[in-house]
PDB file of N, CA and C in Angstrom:
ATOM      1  N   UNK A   1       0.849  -1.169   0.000  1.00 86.00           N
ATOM      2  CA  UNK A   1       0.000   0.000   0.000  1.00 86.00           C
ATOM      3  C   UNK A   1       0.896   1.234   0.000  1.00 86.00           C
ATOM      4  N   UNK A   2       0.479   2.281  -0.376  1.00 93.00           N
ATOM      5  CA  UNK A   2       1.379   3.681  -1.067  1.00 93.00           C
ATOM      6  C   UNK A   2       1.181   4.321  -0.032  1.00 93.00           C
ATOM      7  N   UNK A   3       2.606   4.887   1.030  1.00 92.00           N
ATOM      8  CA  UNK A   3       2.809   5.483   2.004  1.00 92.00           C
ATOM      9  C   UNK A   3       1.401   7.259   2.028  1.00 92.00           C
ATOM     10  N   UNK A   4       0.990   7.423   0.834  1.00 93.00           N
ATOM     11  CA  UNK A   4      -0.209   8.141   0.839  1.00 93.00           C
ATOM     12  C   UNK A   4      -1.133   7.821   1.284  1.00 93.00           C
ATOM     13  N   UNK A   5      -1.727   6.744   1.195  1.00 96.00           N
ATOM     14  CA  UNK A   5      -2.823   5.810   1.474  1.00 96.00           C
ATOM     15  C   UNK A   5      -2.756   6.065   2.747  1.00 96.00           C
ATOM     16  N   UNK A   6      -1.753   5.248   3.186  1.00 97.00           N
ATOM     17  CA  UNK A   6      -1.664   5.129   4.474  1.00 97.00           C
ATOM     18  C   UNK A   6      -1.895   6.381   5.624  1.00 97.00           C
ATOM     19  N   UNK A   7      -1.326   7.433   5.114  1.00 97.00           N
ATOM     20  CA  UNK A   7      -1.544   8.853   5.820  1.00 97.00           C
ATOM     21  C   UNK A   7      -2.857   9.597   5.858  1.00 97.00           C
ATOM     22  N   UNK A   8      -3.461   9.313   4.368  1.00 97.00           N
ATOM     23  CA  UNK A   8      -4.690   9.004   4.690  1.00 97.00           C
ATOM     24  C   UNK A   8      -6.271   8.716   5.239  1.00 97.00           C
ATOM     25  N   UNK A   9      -5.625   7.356   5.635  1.00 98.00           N
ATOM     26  CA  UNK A   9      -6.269   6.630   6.422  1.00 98.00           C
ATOM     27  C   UNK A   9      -6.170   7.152   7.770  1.00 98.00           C
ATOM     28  N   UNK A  10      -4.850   7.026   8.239  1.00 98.00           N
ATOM     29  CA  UNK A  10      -4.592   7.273   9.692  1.00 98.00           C
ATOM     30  C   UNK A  10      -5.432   8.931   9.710  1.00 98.00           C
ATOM     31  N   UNK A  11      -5.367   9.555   9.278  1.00 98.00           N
ATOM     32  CA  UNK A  11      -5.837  11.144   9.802  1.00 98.00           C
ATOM     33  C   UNK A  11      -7.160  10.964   9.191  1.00 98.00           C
ATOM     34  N   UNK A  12      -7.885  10.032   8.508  1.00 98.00           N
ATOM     35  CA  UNK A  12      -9.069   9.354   8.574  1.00 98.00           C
ATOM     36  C   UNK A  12      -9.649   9.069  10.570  1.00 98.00           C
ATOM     37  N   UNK A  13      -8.748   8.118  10.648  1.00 98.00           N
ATOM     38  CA  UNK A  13      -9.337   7.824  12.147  1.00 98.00           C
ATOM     39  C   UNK A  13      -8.817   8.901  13.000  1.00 98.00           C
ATOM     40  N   UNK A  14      -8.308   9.576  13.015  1.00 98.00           N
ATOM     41  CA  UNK A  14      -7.823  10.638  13.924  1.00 98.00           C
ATOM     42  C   UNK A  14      -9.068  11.744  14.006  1.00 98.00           C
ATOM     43  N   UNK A  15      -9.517  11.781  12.442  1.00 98.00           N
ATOM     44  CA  UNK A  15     -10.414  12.576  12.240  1.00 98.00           C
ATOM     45  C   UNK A  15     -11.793  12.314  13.113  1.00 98.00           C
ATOM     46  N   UNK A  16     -11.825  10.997  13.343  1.00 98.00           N
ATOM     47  CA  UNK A  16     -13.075  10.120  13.920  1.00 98.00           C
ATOM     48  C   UNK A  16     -12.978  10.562  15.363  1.00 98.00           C
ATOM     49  N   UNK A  17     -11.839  10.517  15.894  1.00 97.00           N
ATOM     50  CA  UNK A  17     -11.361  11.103  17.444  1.00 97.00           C
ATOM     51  C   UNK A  17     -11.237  12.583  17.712  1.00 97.00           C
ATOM     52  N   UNK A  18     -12.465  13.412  16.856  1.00 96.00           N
ATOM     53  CA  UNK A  18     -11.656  14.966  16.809  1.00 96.00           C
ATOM     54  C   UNK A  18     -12.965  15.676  17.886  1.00 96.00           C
ATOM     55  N   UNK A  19     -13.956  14.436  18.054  1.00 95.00           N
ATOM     56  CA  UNK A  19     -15.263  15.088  18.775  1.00 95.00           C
ATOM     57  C   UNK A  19     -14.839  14.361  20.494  1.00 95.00           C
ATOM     58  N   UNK A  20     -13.894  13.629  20.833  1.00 96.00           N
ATOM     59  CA  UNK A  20     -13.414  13.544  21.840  1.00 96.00           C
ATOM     60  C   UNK A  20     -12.897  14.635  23.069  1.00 96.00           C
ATOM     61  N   UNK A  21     -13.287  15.096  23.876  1.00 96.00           N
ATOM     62  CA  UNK A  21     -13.071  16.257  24.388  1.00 96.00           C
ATOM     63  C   UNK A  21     -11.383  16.056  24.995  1.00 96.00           C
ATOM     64  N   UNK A  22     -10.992  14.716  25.319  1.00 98.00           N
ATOM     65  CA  UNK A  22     -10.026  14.499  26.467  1.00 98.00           C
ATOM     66  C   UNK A  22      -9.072  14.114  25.016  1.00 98.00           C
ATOM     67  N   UNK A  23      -7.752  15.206  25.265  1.00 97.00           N
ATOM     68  CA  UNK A  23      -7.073  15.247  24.025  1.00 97.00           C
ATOM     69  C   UNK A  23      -6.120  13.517  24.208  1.00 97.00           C
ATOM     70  N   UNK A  24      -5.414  13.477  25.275  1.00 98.00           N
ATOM     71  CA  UNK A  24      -5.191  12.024  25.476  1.00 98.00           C
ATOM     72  C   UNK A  24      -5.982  11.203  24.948  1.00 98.00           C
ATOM     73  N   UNK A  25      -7.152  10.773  25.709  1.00 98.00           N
ATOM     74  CA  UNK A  25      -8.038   9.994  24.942  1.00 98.00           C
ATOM     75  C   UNK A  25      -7.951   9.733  23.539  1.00 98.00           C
ATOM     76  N   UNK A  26      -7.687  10.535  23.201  1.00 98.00           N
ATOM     77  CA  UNK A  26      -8.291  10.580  21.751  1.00 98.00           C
ATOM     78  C   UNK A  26      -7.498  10.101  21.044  1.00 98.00           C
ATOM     79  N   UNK A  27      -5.860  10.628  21.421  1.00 98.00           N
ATOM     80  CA  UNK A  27      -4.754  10.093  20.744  1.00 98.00           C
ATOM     81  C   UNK A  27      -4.613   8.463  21.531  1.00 98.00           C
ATOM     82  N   UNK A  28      -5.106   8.260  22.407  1.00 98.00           N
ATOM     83  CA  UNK A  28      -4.798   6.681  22.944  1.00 98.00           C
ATOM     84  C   UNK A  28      -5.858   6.095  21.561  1.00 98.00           C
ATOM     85  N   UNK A  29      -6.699   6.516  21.887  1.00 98.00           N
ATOM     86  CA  UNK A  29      -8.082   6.089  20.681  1.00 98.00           C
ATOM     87  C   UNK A  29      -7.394   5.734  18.895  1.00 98.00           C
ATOM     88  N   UNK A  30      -6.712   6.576  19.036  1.00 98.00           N
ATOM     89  CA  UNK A  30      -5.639   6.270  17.537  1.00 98.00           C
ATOM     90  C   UNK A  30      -4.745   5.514  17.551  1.00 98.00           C
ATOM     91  N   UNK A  31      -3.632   5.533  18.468  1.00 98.00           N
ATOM     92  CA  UNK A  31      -2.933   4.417  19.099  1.00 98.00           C
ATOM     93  C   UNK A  31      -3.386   2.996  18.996  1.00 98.00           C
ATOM     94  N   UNK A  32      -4.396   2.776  19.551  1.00 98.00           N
ATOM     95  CA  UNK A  32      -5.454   1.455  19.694  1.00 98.00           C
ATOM     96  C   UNK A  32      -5.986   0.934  18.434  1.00 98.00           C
ATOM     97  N   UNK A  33      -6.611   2.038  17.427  1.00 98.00           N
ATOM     98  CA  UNK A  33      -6.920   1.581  16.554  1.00 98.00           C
ATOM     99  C   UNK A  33      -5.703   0.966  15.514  1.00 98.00           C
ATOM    100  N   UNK A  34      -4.580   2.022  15.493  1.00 97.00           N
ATOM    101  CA  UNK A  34      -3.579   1.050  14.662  1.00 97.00           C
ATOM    102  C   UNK A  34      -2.820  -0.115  15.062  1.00 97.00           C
ATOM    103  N   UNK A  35      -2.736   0.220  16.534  1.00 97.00           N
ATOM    104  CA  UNK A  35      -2.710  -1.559  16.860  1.00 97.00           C
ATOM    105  C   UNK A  35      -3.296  -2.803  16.737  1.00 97.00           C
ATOM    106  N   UNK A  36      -4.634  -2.416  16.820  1.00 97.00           N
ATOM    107  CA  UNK A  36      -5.496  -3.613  16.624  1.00 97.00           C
ATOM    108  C   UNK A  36      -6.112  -3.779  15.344  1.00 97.00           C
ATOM    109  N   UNK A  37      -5.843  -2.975  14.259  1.00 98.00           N
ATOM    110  CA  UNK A  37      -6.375  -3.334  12.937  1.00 98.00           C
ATOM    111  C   UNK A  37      -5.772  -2.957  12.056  1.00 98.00           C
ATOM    112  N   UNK A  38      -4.676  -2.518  12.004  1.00 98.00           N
ATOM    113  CA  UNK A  38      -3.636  -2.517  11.298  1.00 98.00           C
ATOM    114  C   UNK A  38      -2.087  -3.443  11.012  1.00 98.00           C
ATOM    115  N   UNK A  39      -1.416  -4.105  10.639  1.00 97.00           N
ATOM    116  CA  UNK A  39      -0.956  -5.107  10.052  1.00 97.00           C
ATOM    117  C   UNK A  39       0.733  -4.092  10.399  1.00 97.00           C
ATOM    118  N   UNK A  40       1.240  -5.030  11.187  1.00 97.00           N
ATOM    119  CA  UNK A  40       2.626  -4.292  11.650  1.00 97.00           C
ATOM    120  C   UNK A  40       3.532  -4.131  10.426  1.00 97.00           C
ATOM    121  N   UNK A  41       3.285  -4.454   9.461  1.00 97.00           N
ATOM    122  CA  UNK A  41       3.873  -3.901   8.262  1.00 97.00           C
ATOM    123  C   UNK A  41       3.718  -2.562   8.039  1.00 97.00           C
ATOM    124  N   UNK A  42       2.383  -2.168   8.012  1.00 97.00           N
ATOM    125  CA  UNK A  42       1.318  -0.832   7.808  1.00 97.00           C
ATOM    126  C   UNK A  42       1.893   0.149   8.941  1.00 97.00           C
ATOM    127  N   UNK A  43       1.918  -0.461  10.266  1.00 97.00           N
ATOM    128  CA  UNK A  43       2.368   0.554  10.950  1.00 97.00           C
ATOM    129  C   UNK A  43       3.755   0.962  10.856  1.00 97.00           C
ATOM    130  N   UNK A  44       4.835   0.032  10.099  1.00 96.00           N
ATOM    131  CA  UNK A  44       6.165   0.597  10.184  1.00 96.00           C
ATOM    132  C   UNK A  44       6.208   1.260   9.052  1.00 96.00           C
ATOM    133  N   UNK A  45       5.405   1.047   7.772  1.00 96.00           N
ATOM    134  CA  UNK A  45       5.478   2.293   6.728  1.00 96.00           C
ATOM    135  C   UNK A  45       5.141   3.730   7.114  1.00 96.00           C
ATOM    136  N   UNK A  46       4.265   3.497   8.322  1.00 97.00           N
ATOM    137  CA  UNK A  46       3.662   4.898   8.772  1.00 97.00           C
ATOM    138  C   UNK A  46       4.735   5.763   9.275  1.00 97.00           C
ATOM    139  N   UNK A  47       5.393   4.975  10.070  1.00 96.00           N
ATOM    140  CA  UNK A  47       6.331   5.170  11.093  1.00 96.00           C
ATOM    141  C   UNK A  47       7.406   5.798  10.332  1.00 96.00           C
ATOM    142  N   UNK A  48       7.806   4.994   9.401  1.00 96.00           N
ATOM    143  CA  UNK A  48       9.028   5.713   8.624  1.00 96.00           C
ATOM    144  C   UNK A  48       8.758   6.924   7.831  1.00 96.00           C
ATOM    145  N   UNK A  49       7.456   6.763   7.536  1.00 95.00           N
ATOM    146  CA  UNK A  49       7.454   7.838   6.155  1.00 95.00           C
ATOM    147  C   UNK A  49       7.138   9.084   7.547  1.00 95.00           C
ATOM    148  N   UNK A  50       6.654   8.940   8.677  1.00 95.00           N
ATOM    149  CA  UNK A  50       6.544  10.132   9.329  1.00 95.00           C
ATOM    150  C   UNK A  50       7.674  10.465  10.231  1.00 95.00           C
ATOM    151  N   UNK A  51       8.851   9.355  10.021  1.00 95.00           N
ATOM    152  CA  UNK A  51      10.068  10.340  10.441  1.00 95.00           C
ATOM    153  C   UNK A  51      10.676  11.029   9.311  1.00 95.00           C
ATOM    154  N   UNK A  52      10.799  10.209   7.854  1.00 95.00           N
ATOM    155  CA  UNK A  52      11.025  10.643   6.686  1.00 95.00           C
ATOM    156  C   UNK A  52      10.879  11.835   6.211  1.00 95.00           C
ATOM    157  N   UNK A  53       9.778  12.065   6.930  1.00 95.00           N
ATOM    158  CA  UNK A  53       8.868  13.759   6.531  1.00 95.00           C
ATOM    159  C   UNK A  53       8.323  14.212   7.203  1.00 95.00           C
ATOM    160  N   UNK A  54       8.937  14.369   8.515  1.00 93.00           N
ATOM    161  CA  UNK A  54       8.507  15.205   9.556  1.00 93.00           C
ATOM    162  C   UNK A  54       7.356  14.918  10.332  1.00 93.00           C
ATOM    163  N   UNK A  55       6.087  14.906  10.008  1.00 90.00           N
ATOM    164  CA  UNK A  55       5.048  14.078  10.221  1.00 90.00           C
ATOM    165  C   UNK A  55       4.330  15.301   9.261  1.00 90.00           C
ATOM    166  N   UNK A  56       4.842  15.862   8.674  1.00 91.00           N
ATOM    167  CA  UNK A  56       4.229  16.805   7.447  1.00 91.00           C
ATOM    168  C   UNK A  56       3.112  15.789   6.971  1.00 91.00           C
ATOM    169  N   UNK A  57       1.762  16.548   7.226  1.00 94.00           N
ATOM    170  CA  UNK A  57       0.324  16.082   6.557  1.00 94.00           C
ATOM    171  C   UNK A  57      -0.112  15.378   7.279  1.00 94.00           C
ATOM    172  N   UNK A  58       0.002  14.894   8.325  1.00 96.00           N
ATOM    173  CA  UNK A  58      -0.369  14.042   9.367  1.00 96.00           C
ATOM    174  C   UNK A  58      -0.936  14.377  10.747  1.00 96.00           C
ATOM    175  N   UNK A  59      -1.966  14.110  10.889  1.00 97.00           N
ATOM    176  CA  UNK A  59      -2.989  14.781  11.739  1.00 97.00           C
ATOM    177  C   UNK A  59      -1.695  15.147  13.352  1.00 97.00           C
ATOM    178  N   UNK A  60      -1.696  15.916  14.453  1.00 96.00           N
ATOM    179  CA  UNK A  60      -1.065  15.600  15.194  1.00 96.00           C
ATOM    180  C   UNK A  60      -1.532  14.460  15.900  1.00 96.00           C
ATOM    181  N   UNK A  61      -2.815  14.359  16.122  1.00 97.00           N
ATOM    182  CA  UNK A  61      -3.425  13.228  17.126  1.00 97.00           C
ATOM    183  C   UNK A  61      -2.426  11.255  16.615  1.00 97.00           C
ATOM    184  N   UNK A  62      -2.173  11.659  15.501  1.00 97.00           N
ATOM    185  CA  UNK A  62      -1.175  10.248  14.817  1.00 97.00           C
ATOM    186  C   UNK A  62       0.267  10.810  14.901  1.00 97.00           C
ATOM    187  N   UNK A  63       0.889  11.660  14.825  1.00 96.00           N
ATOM    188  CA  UNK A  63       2.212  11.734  15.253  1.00 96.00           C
ATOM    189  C   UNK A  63       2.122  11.489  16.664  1.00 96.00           C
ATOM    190  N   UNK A  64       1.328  11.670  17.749  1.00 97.00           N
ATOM    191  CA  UNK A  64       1.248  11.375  18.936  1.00 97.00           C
ATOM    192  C   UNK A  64       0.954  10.048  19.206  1.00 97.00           C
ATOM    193  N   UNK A  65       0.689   9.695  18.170  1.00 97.00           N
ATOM    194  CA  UNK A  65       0.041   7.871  18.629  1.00 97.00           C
ATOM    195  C   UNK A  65       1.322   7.431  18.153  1.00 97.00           C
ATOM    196  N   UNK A  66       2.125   8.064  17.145  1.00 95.00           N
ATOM    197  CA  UNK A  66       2.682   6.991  16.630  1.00 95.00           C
ATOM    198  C   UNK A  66       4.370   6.965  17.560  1.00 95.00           C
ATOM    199  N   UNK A  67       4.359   8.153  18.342  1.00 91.00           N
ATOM    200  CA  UNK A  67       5.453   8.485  19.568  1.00 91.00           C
ATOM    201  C   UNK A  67       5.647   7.452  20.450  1.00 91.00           C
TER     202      UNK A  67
END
């Protein structure tokens, strides 16, 4: 899958966590979701392409999950 996709997606579900009042929460809430339904392949493309590039385009609530 194309490190786009993937960024994506993730600020897809981040986006889902944006009516969460408790800013923790919310980023645990992202955290959780790429652990449990995402494919540890998926998460190390994430991982790299958001040290690769700063976390440029990437919701903060997923640079925080992905810390």
């Amino acid at each position: 899958m194309s490190s786009e996709n993937l960024v994506k997606m993730a600020n897809q579900i981040a986006h889902y966590f944006d009516s969460e009042p408790d800013h923790a929460l919310a980023v645990q809430g992202v955290r959780q979701h790429l652990k449990s339904f995402w494919t540890p392949a998926m998460r190390r493309q994430l991982s790299e392409w958001n040290q690769a590039h700063g976390g440029e385009g990437l919701d903060p609530k997923v640079r925080e999950a992905l810390a």
